Amino acid sequence: MNALAATNRNFRHAARILGLDSKLEKSLLIPFREIKVECTIPKDDGSLVSYVGFRVQHDNARGPMKGGIRYHPEVDPDEVNALAQLMTWKTAVVDIPYGGAKGGIGCSPRDLSRSELERLTRVFTQKIHDLIGIHTDVPAPDMGTNAQTMAWILDEYSKFHGHSPAVVTGKPIDLGGSLGREAATGRGVVFATEALLAEYGKSVKDLTFVIQGFGNVGSWAARLIHERGGKVIAVSDITGAIKNPNGIDIPELLKHKEKTNSLKDFAGGDAMDPAELLVHECDVLIPCALGGVLNRENAADVKAKFIIEAANHPTDPEADEILSKKGVIVLPDIYANAGGVTVSYFEWVQNIQGFMWEEEQVNNELKKYMTRAFHNIKNMCKSKDCNLRMGAFTLGVDRVARATLLRGWEA
């Protein structure tokens, strides 16, 4: 089941639990606006090439729309739609005043030079500058984009609207980016994990962890779990997988990856089959890579007691049912990986105030938001008698529906 079908299914389920009016339910599903633009740029050799850029703005009942911009050859409208909708519920779950959006350009960033990427980003910004804005829609980095991309968007947007650092988040620190933003998603994952484990009288210190994906989110989660005394016994990324039953020395592994750009040949662990990683014996499994990695083929063999969804949509609905029957606790993506957008919100707030925070304040506020959201989800689970995924979806959909009704959607 693809991301859009799964998100729609979860939304409909939440709408049923809440008893939403069918007309309101339909209205909440339809995106506020979908933008599709043609971006033609000269390549370095002088030839012209055209790309399609788009932005789906899903909902703005609770505030400006917020979401990433990805540069990827398979930027699929359906997937962008699903991710925009997911952002609407995600921002509502952690109770930050945003709605959801998502966008991208169908291109292979690896095949473009830096100056080609800059031209493409600037043309895209010129085409959508009057449809984004500090109080309208605030983009952020995503797959294939980074702080530099945001700097170009900021510069191009400011040519039309005056200096506007709050128009994008995930910026370089020198241009108004927030301290703590780089580690935010991984740190949020760890705060979410701590909140869940506390519910069961456990703590990170006493448990074993397996982490799939060792990019930004996975490596920060591993580092912070290691610092808290948790034992990371296996990790993987596209270059391979390694395990060490006594716990991997994460700072050493980070140095090795920095040097070799790979997990291979790391002295402090043995190579393992990456496919075996997800069903490896452990207390907590954290998928931080792609969607759909837990499916009906492997779900029955999962040995973890807790799964923390740091990736977007790592668990298929079929796998969800199998895991639930096994009594595995799944902490859903729309809450578990919301640390990134929460610190993006802090960045936006700092830019609007023109007053930057210390990193300690950023991390303390993040912990407060993640912990409070967990307790709100638990209360929803109790009152509606549902699992954590439906508790989170119900909480998010309920907040958006209430805002929509209060604003008067029928007028």
GROMACS .gro file of C-alpha atoms in nm:
model
  411
    1MET     CA    1   0.000   0.000   0.000
    2ASN     CA    2   0.152   0.334  -0.098
    3ALA     CA    3   0.197   0.630   0.135
    4LEU     CA    4  -0.112   0.815   0.008
    5ALA     CA    5  -0.345   0.516   0.043
    6ALA     CA    6  -0.213   0.443   0.393
    7THR     CA    7  -0.243   0.806   0.506
    8ASN     CA    8  -0.597   0.833   0.367
    9ARG     CA    9  -0.691   0.509   0.539
   10ASN     CA   10  -0.555   0.629   0.874
   11PHE     CA   11  -0.733   0.962   0.829
   12ARG     CA   12  -1.068   0.796   0.750
   13HIS     CA   13  -1.030   0.568   1.049
   14ALA     CA   14  -0.960   0.868   1.275
   15ALA     CA   15  -1.258   1.054   1.126
   16ARG     CA   16  -1.482   0.757   1.209
   17ILE     CA   17  -1.352   0.736   1.567
   18LEU     CA   18  -1.424   1.110   1.606
   19GLY     CA   19  -1.762   1.087   1.432
   20LEU     CA   20  -1.679   1.370   1.190
   21ASP     CA   21  -1.944   1.501   0.955
   22SER     CA   22  -1.887   1.338   0.613
   23LYS     CA   23  -1.881   1.676   0.435
   24LEU     CA   24  -1.618   1.807   0.677
   25GLU     CA   25  -1.419   1.484   0.634
   26LYS     CA   26  -1.414   1.531   0.258
   27SER     CA   27  -1.318   1.897   0.291
   28LEU     CA   28  -1.026   1.813   0.522
   29LEU     CA   29  -0.886   1.561   0.272
   30ILE     CA   30  -0.882   1.792  -0.031
   31PRO     CA   31  -0.566   2.006  -0.050
   32PHE     CA   32  -0.613   2.384  -0.019
   33ARG     CA   33  -0.400   2.443  -0.329
   34GLU     CA   34  -0.179   2.248  -0.569
   35ILE     CA   35   0.084   2.438  -0.766
   36LYS     CA   36   0.269   2.303  -1.068
   37VAL     CA   37   0.532   2.513  -1.244
   38GLU     CA   38   0.771   2.474  -1.533
   39CYS     CA   39   1.134   2.556  -1.450
   40THR     CA   40   1.364   2.602  -1.750
   41ILE     CA   41   1.732   2.677  -1.688
   42PRO     CA   42   2.047   2.697  -1.898
   43LYS     CA   43   2.287   2.415  -1.814
   44ASP     CA   44   2.658   2.487  -1.773
   45ASP     CA   45   2.717   2.387  -2.137
   46GLY     CA   46   2.460   2.646  -2.254
   47SER     CA   47   2.184   2.400  -2.349
   48LEU     CA   48   1.835   2.456  -2.204
   49VAL     CA   49   1.666   2.198  -1.985
   50SER     CA   50   1.317   2.198  -1.829
   51TYR     CA   51   1.198   2.054  -1.500
   52VAL     CA   52   0.857   2.039  -1.335
   53GLY     CA   53   0.833   2.185  -0.986
   54PHE     CA   54   0.535   2.160  -0.758
   55ARG     CA   55   0.400   2.249  -0.418
   56VAL     CA   56   0.096   2.099  -0.251
   57GLN     CA   57  -0.052   2.323   0.021
   58HIS     CA   58  -0.284   2.100   0.216
   59ASP     CA   59  -0.447   2.295   0.497
   60ASN     CA   60  -0.410   2.632   0.671
   61ALA     CA   61  -0.680   2.621   0.937
   62ARG     CA   62  -0.427   2.625   1.224
   63GLY     CA   63  -0.167   2.856   1.071
   64PRO     CA   64   0.074   2.893   0.779
   65MET     CA   65   0.151   2.578   0.584
   66LYS     CA   66   0.481   2.404   0.649
   67GLY     CA   67   0.674   2.130   0.477
   68GLY     CA   68   0.984   2.023   0.290
   69ILE     CA   69   1.100   2.069  -0.067
   70ARG     CA   70   1.262   1.761  -0.221
   71TYR     CA   71   1.480   1.732  -0.532
   72HIS     CA   72   1.439   1.378  -0.655
   73PRO     CA   73   1.385   1.213  -0.995
   74GLU     CA   74   1.067   1.042  -0.874
   75VAL     CA   75   0.885   1.335  -0.721
   76ASP     CA   76   0.545   1.175  -0.756
   77PRO     CA   77   0.235   1.399  -0.714
   78ASP     CA   78   0.055   1.128  -0.513
   79GLU     CA   79   0.342   1.096  -0.268
   80VAL     CA   80   0.380   1.473  -0.231
   81ASN     CA   81   0.007   1.491  -0.164
   82ALA     CA   82   0.032   1.224   0.107
   83LEU     CA   83   0.330   1.395   0.269
   84ALA     CA   84   0.158   1.736   0.265
   85GLN     CA   85  -0.145   1.584   0.435
   86LEU     CA   86   0.080   1.404   0.684
   87MET     CA   87   0.238   1.739   0.775
   88THR     CA   88  -0.108   1.878   0.858
   89TRP     CA   89  -0.168   1.603   1.115
   90LYS     CA   90   0.195   1.602   1.238
   91THR     CA   91   0.203   1.974   1.321
   92ALA     CA   92  -0.134   1.936   1.497
   93VAL     CA   93  -0.013   1.638   1.704
   94VAL     CA   94   0.279   1.835   1.852
   95ASP     CA   95   0.052   2.141   1.872
   96ILE     CA   96   0.255   2.390   1.671
   97PRO     CA   97   0.051   2.655   1.481
   98TYR     CA   98   0.096   2.527   1.126
   99GLY     CA   99  -0.080   2.335   0.853
  100GLY     CA  100   0.081   2.095   0.608
  101ALA     CA  101   0.255   2.142   0.274
  102LYS     CA  102   0.514   1.960   0.064
  103GLY     CA  103   0.684   2.023  -0.265
  104GLY     CA  104   0.965   1.937  -0.494
  105ILE     CA  105   1.128   1.936  -0.833
  106GLY     CA  106   1.161   1.622  -1.042
  107CYS     CA  107   1.537   1.621  -1.098
  108SER     CA  108   1.850   1.425  -1.002
  109PRO     CA  109   2.051   1.664  -0.784
  110ARG     CA  110   2.359   1.441  -0.819
  111ASP     CA  111   2.364   1.500  -1.195
  112LEU     CA  112   2.350   1.881  -1.160
  113SER     CA  113   2.642   2.112  -1.083
  114ARG     CA  114   2.621   2.351  -0.790
  115SER     CA  115   2.553   2.647  -1.021
  116GLU     CA  116   2.281   2.451  -1.206
  117LEU     CA  117   2.115   2.367  -0.873
  118GLU     CA  118   2.131   2.734  -0.774
  119ARG     CA  119   1.972   2.848  -1.102
  120LEU     CA  120   1.701   2.583  -1.072
  121THR     CA  121   1.622   2.680  -0.712
  122ARG     CA  122   1.603   3.050  -0.803
  123VAL     CA  123   1.373   2.989  -1.103
  124PHE     CA  124   1.147   2.769  -0.887
  125THR     CA  125   1.136   3.044  -0.621
  126GLN     CA  126   1.051   3.309  -0.883
  127LYS     CA  127   0.758   3.096  -0.998
  128ILE     CA  128   0.612   3.040  -0.649
  129HIS     CA  129   0.727   3.348  -0.451
  130ASP     CA  130   0.378   3.500  -0.437
  131LEU     CA  131   0.229   3.172  -0.311
  132ILE     CA  132   0.471   3.114  -0.021
  133GLY     CA  133   0.551   3.353   0.264
  134ILE     CA  134   0.614   3.397   0.637
  135HIS     CA  135   0.242   3.376   0.716
  136THR     CA  136   0.135   3.165   0.416
  137ASP     CA  137   0.368   2.873   0.352
  138VAL     CA  138   0.716   2.817   0.495
  139PRO     CA  139   0.933   2.562   0.307
  140ALA     CA  140   1.216   2.356   0.458
  141PRO     CA  141   1.482   2.111   0.333
  142ASP     CA  142   1.393   1.751   0.248
  143MET     CA  143   1.545   1.473   0.036
  144GLY     CA  144   1.809   1.614  -0.199
  145THR     CA  145   1.797   1.968  -0.054
  146ASN     CA  146   1.984   2.128   0.236
  147ALA     CA  147   2.062   2.453   0.418
  148GLN     CA  148   2.227   2.595   0.104
  149THR     CA  149   1.908   2.539  -0.097
  150MET     CA  150   1.716   2.731   0.170
  151ALA     CA  151   1.971   3.016   0.153
  152TRP     CA  152   1.907   3.051  -0.223
  153ILE     CA  153   1.529   3.050  -0.173
  154LEU     CA  154   1.562   3.313   0.102
  155ASP     CA  155   1.778   3.534  -0.120
  156GLU     CA  156   1.552   3.505  -0.424
  157TYR     CA  157   1.234   3.557  -0.219
  158SER     CA  158   1.387   3.863  -0.048
  159LYS     CA  159   1.446   4.028  -0.388
  160PHE     CA  160   1.067   4.048  -0.422
  161HIS     CA  161   0.958   4.096  -0.062
  162GLY     CA  162   1.248   4.253   0.131
  163HIS     CA  163   1.468   4.065   0.380
  164SER     CA  164   1.253   3.777   0.509
  165PRO     CA  165   1.454   3.519   0.705
  166ALA     CA  166   1.135   3.351   0.834
  167VAL     CA  167   1.020   3.245   0.484
  168VAL     CA  168   1.217   2.918   0.506
  169THR     CA  169   1.356   2.710   0.792
  170GLY     CA  170   1.655   2.478   0.803
  171LYS     CA  171   1.876   2.772   0.697
  172PRO     CA  172   2.250   2.807   0.763
  173ILE     CA  173   2.314   2.951   1.112
  174ASP     CA  174   2.474   3.260   0.952
  175LEU     CA  175   2.145   3.349   0.783
  176GLY     CA  176   1.915   3.304   1.082
  177GLY     CA  177   1.910   2.926   1.113
  178SER     CA  178   1.848   2.787   1.462
  179LEU     CA  179   2.104   2.617   1.681
  180GLY     CA  180   2.002   2.254   1.742
  181ARG     CA  181   1.813   2.226   1.411
  182GLU     CA  182   2.058   1.978   1.259
  183ALA     CA  183   2.014   1.726   1.540
  184ALA     CA  184   1.645   1.806   1.596
  185THR     CA  185   1.473   1.508   1.431
  186GLY     CA  186   1.711   1.255   1.590
  187ARG     CA  187   1.689   1.430   1.928
  188GLY     CA  188   1.310   1.437   1.902
  189VAL     CA  189   1.312   1.063   1.829
  190VAL     CA  190   1.509   1.006   2.151
  191PHE     CA  191   1.278   1.230   2.359
  192ALA     CA  192   0.978   1.041   2.213
  193THR     CA  193   1.143   0.707   2.296
  194GLU     CA  194   1.212   0.819   2.653
  195ALA     CA  195   0.849   0.928   2.699
  196LEU     CA  196   0.723   0.591   2.571
  197LEU     CA  197   0.968   0.383   2.779
  198ALA     CA  198   0.886   0.580   3.096
  199GLU     CA  199   0.525   0.470   3.049
  200TYR     CA  200   0.651   0.109   3.087
  201GLY     CA  201   0.888   0.187   3.375
  202LYS     CA  202   1.193   0.149   3.152
  203SER     CA  203   1.472   0.383   3.046
  204VAL     CA  204   1.713   0.405   2.753
  205LYS     CA  205   2.005   0.310   2.978
  206ASP     CA  206   1.903  -0.053   3.026
  207LEU     CA  207   1.797  -0.147   2.674
  208THR     CA  208   1.936  -0.268   2.338
  209PHE     CA  209   1.869  -0.075   2.017
  210VAL     CA  210   1.884  -0.153   1.645
  211ILE     CA  211   1.891   0.142   1.407
  212GLN     CA  212   1.817   0.114   1.035
  213GLY     CA  213   1.952   0.412   0.843
  214PHE     CA  214   2.259   0.608   0.950
  215GLY     CA  215   2.198   0.943   0.781
  216ASN     CA  216   2.116   1.261   0.970
  217VAL     CA  217   1.834   1.113   1.183
  218GLY     CA  218   1.982   0.769   1.247
  219SER     CA  219   2.329   0.893   1.338
  220TRP     CA  220   2.200   1.158   1.580
  221ALA     CA  221   1.959   0.911   1.741
  222ALA     CA  222   2.245   0.660   1.780
  223ARG     CA  223   2.479   0.922   1.927
  224LEU     CA  224   2.221   1.042   2.182
  225ILE     CA  225   2.115   0.688   2.280
  226HIS     CA  226   2.483   0.598   2.328
  227GLU     CA  227   2.534   0.909   2.547
  228ARG     CA  228   2.238   0.804   2.763
  229GLY     CA  229   2.390   0.459   2.820
  230GLY     CA  230   2.170   0.269   2.576
  231LYS     CA  231   2.335  -0.017   2.387
  232VAL     CA  232   2.318   0.020   2.008
  233ILE     CA  233   2.387  -0.338   1.892
  234ALA     CA  234   2.330  -0.306   1.515
  235VAL     CA  235   2.310  -0.030   1.254
  236SER     CA  236   2.281  -0.022   0.876
  237ASP     CA  237   2.272   0.218   0.584
  238ILE     CA  238   2.297   0.177   0.205
  239THR     CA  239   2.666   0.083   0.235
  240GLY     CA  240   2.599  -0.218   0.461
  241ALA     CA  241   2.516  -0.331   0.814
  242ILE     CA  242   2.722  -0.403   1.124
  243LYS     CA  243   2.648  -0.560   1.462
  244ASN     CA  244   2.816  -0.595   1.799
  245PRO     CA  245   2.622  -0.773   2.077
  246ASN     CA  246   2.821  -0.579   2.341
  247GLY     CA  247   2.719  -0.245   2.191
  248ILE     CA  248   2.878  -0.048   1.909
  249ASP     CA  249   3.106   0.242   2.000
  250ILE     CA  250   2.901   0.510   1.823
  251PRO     CA  251   3.154   0.799   1.838
  252GLU     CA  252   3.413   0.567   1.678
  253LEU     CA  253   3.164   0.456   1.412
  254LEU     CA  254   3.082   0.820   1.332
  255LYS     CA  255   3.454   0.891   1.284
  256HIS     CA  256   3.484   0.584   1.059
  257LYS     CA  257   3.184   0.692   0.851
  258GLU     CA  258   3.318   1.048   0.825
  259LYS     CA  259   3.651   0.912   0.696
  260THR     CA  260   3.531   0.636   0.460
  261ASN     CA  261   3.174   0.743   0.382
  262SER     CA  262   3.068   0.389   0.462
  263LEU     CA  263   2.991   0.152   0.750
  264LYS     CA  264   3.196  -0.122   0.583
  265ASP     CA  265   3.523  -0.248   0.741
  266PHE     CA  266   3.449  -0.091   1.080
  267ALA     CA  267   3.679  -0.259   1.333
  268GLY     CA  268   3.432  -0.234   1.623
  269GLY     CA  269   3.166  -0.464   1.479
  270ASP     CA  270   3.095  -0.758   1.246
  271ALA     CA  271   2.932  -0.727   0.906
  272MET     CA  272   2.576  -0.862   0.886
  273ASP     CA  273   2.307  -0.905   0.623
  274PRO     CA  274   2.113  -0.573   0.608
  275ALA     CA  275   1.789  -0.768   0.552
  276GLU     CA  276   1.842  -0.947   0.885
  277LEU     CA  277   1.874  -0.616   1.070
  278LEU     CA  278   1.500  -0.551   1.105
  279VAL     CA  279   1.440  -0.892   1.263
  280HIS     CA  280   1.752  -0.879   1.484
  281GLU     CA  281   1.706  -0.961   1.853
  282CYS     CA  282   1.670  -0.628   2.043
  283ASP     CA  283   1.444  -0.428   2.275
  284VAL     CA  284   1.389  -0.124   2.051
  285LEU     CA  285   1.395  -0.108   1.671
  286ILE     CA  286   1.428   0.237   1.509
  287PRO     CA  287   1.375   0.248   1.130
  288CYS     CA  288   1.524   0.583   1.012
  289ALA     CA  289   1.547   0.520   0.640
  290LEU     CA  290   1.282   0.448   0.378
  291GLY     CA  291   0.908   0.388   0.387
  292GLY     CA  292   0.751   0.043   0.370
  293VAL     CA  293   1.045  -0.151   0.520
  294LEU     CA  294   0.825  -0.345   0.765
  295ASN     CA  295   0.573  -0.543   0.562
  296ARG     CA  296   0.380  -0.868   0.571
  297GLU     CA  297   0.693  -1.060   0.464
  298ASN     CA  298   0.906  -0.972   0.768
  299ALA     CA  299   0.669  -0.836   1.036
  300ALA     CA  300   0.604  -1.177   1.193
  301ASP     CA  301   0.978  -1.223   1.254
  302VAL     CA  302   1.037  -0.889   1.429
  303LYS     CA  303   1.182  -0.954   1.775
  304ALA     CA  304   1.183  -0.597   1.910
  305LYS     CA  305   0.931  -0.506   2.180
  306PHE     CA  306   0.913  -0.142   2.072
  307ILE     CA  307   0.932   0.014   1.725
  308ILE     CA  308   1.000   0.387   1.697
  309GLU     CA  309   0.909   0.516   1.349
  310ALA     CA  310   1.179   0.774   1.278
  311ALA     CA  311   1.127   0.732   0.902
  312ASN     CA  312   0.806   0.837   0.728
  313HIS     CA  313   0.566   0.545   0.683
  314PRO     CA  314   0.814   0.260   0.754
  315THR     CA  315   0.535   0.018   0.857
  316ASP     CA  316   0.279  -0.111   0.608
  317PRO     CA  317  -0.080  -0.135   0.737
  318GLU     CA  318  -0.058  -0.518   0.698
  319ALA     CA  319   0.258  -0.521   0.911
  320ASP     CA  320   0.082  -0.299   1.162
  321GLU     CA  321  -0.184  -0.565   1.220
  322ILE     CA  322   0.070  -0.846   1.252
  323LEU     CA  323   0.281  -0.646   1.500
  324SER     CA  324  -0.021  -0.543   1.701
  325LYS     CA  325  -0.128  -0.910   1.737
  326LYS     CA  326   0.225  -0.988   1.859
  327GLY     CA  327   0.196  -0.715   2.121
  328VAL     CA  328   0.475  -0.500   1.970
  329ILE     CA  329   0.432  -0.133   2.063
  330VAL     CA  330   0.469   0.096   1.758
  331LEU     CA  331   0.532   0.467   1.816
  332PRO     CA  332   0.392   0.629   1.498
  333ASP     CA  333   0.591   0.848   1.259
  334ILE     CA  334   0.356   1.146   1.279
  335TYR     CA  335   0.467   1.186   1.638
  336ALA     CA  336   0.807   1.014   1.660
  337ASN     CA  337   0.980   1.219   1.388
  338ALA     CA  338   0.810   1.553   1.460
  339GLY     CA  339   1.123   1.692   1.631
  340GLY     CA  340   1.243   1.839   1.302
  341VAL     CA  341   0.931   2.044   1.231
  342THR     CA  342   0.909   2.148   1.598
  343VAL     CA  343   1.257   2.303   1.589
  344SER     CA  344   1.173   2.453   1.248
  345TYR     CA  345   0.889   2.626   1.431
  346PHE     CA  346   1.136   2.752   1.692
  347GLU     CA  347   1.357   2.883   1.409
  348TRP     CA  348   1.060   3.068   1.254
  349VAL     CA  349   0.966   3.214   1.594
  350GLN     CA  350   1.324   3.334   1.650
  351ASN     CA  351   1.335   3.493   1.302
  352ILE     CA  352   1.004   3.675   1.352
  353GLN     CA  353   1.121   3.807   1.689
  354GLY     CA  354   1.465   3.885   1.551
  355PHE     CA  355   1.601   3.726   1.869
  356MET     CA  356   1.797   3.400   1.864
  357TRP     CA  357   1.802   3.138   2.141
  358GLU     CA  358   2.086   2.942   2.299
  359GLU     CA  359   2.102   2.576   2.193
  360GLU     CA  360   2.013   2.465   2.546
  361GLN     CA  361   1.683   2.656   2.525
  362VAL     CA  362   1.604   2.497   2.187
  363ASN     CA  363   1.663   2.146   2.326
  364ASN     CA  364   1.467   2.212   2.648
  365GLU     CA  365   1.168   2.346   2.455
  366LEU     CA  366   1.185   2.048   2.217
  367LYS     CA  367   1.175   1.808   2.511
  368LYS     CA  368   0.875   1.994   2.655
  369TYR     CA  369   0.680   1.976   2.327
  370MET     CA  370   0.763   1.608   2.260
  371THR     CA  371   0.678   1.499   2.616
  372ARG     CA  372   0.352   1.696   2.626
  373ALA     CA  373   0.247   1.557   2.288
  374PHE     CA  374   0.308   1.201   2.410
  375HIS     CA  375   0.081   1.251   2.710
  376ASN     CA  376  -0.188   1.405   2.488
  377ILE     CA  377  -0.167   1.100   2.258
  378LYS     CA  378  -0.190   0.861   2.557
  379ASN     CA  379  -0.501   1.044   2.682
  380MET     CA  380  -0.659   1.016   2.338
  381CYS     CA  381  -0.576   0.641   2.332
  382LYS     CA  382  -0.747   0.598   2.668
  383SER     CA  383  -1.058   0.798   2.583
  384LYS     CA  384  -1.106   0.643   2.237
  385ASP     CA  385  -0.966   0.297   2.325
  386CYS     CA  386  -0.721   0.277   2.035
  387ASN     CA  387  -0.351   0.213   1.967
  388LEU     CA  388  -0.080   0.482   1.956
  389ARG     CA  389  -0.104   0.533   1.578
  390MET     CA  390  -0.477   0.593   1.588
  391GLY     CA  391  -0.439   0.799   1.907
  392ALA     CA  392  -0.194   1.030   1.730
  393PHE     CA  393  -0.401   1.054   1.411
  394THR     CA  394  -0.719   1.116   1.609
  395LEU     CA  395  -0.550   1.388   1.814
  396GLY     CA  396  -0.418   1.559   1.500
  397VAL     CA  397  -0.738   1.532   1.296
  398ASP     CA  398  -0.947   1.649   1.593
  399ARG     CA  399  -0.737   1.964   1.638
  400VAL     CA  400  -0.757   2.053   1.267
  401ALA     CA  401  -1.131   1.978   1.253
  402ARG     CA  402  -1.197   2.196   1.559
  403ALA     CA  403  -0.998   2.486   1.412
  404THR     CA  404  -1.182   2.447   1.080
  405LEU     CA  405  -1.524   2.453   1.248
  406LEU     CA  406  -1.435   2.750   1.469
  407ARG     CA  407  -1.324   2.949   1.164
  408GLY     CA  408  -1.656   2.874   0.992
  409TRP     CA  409  -1.588   2.649   0.694
  410GLU     CA  410  -1.944   2.653   0.550
  411ALA     CA  411  -1.964   3.028   0.499
   0.00000   0.00000   0.00000
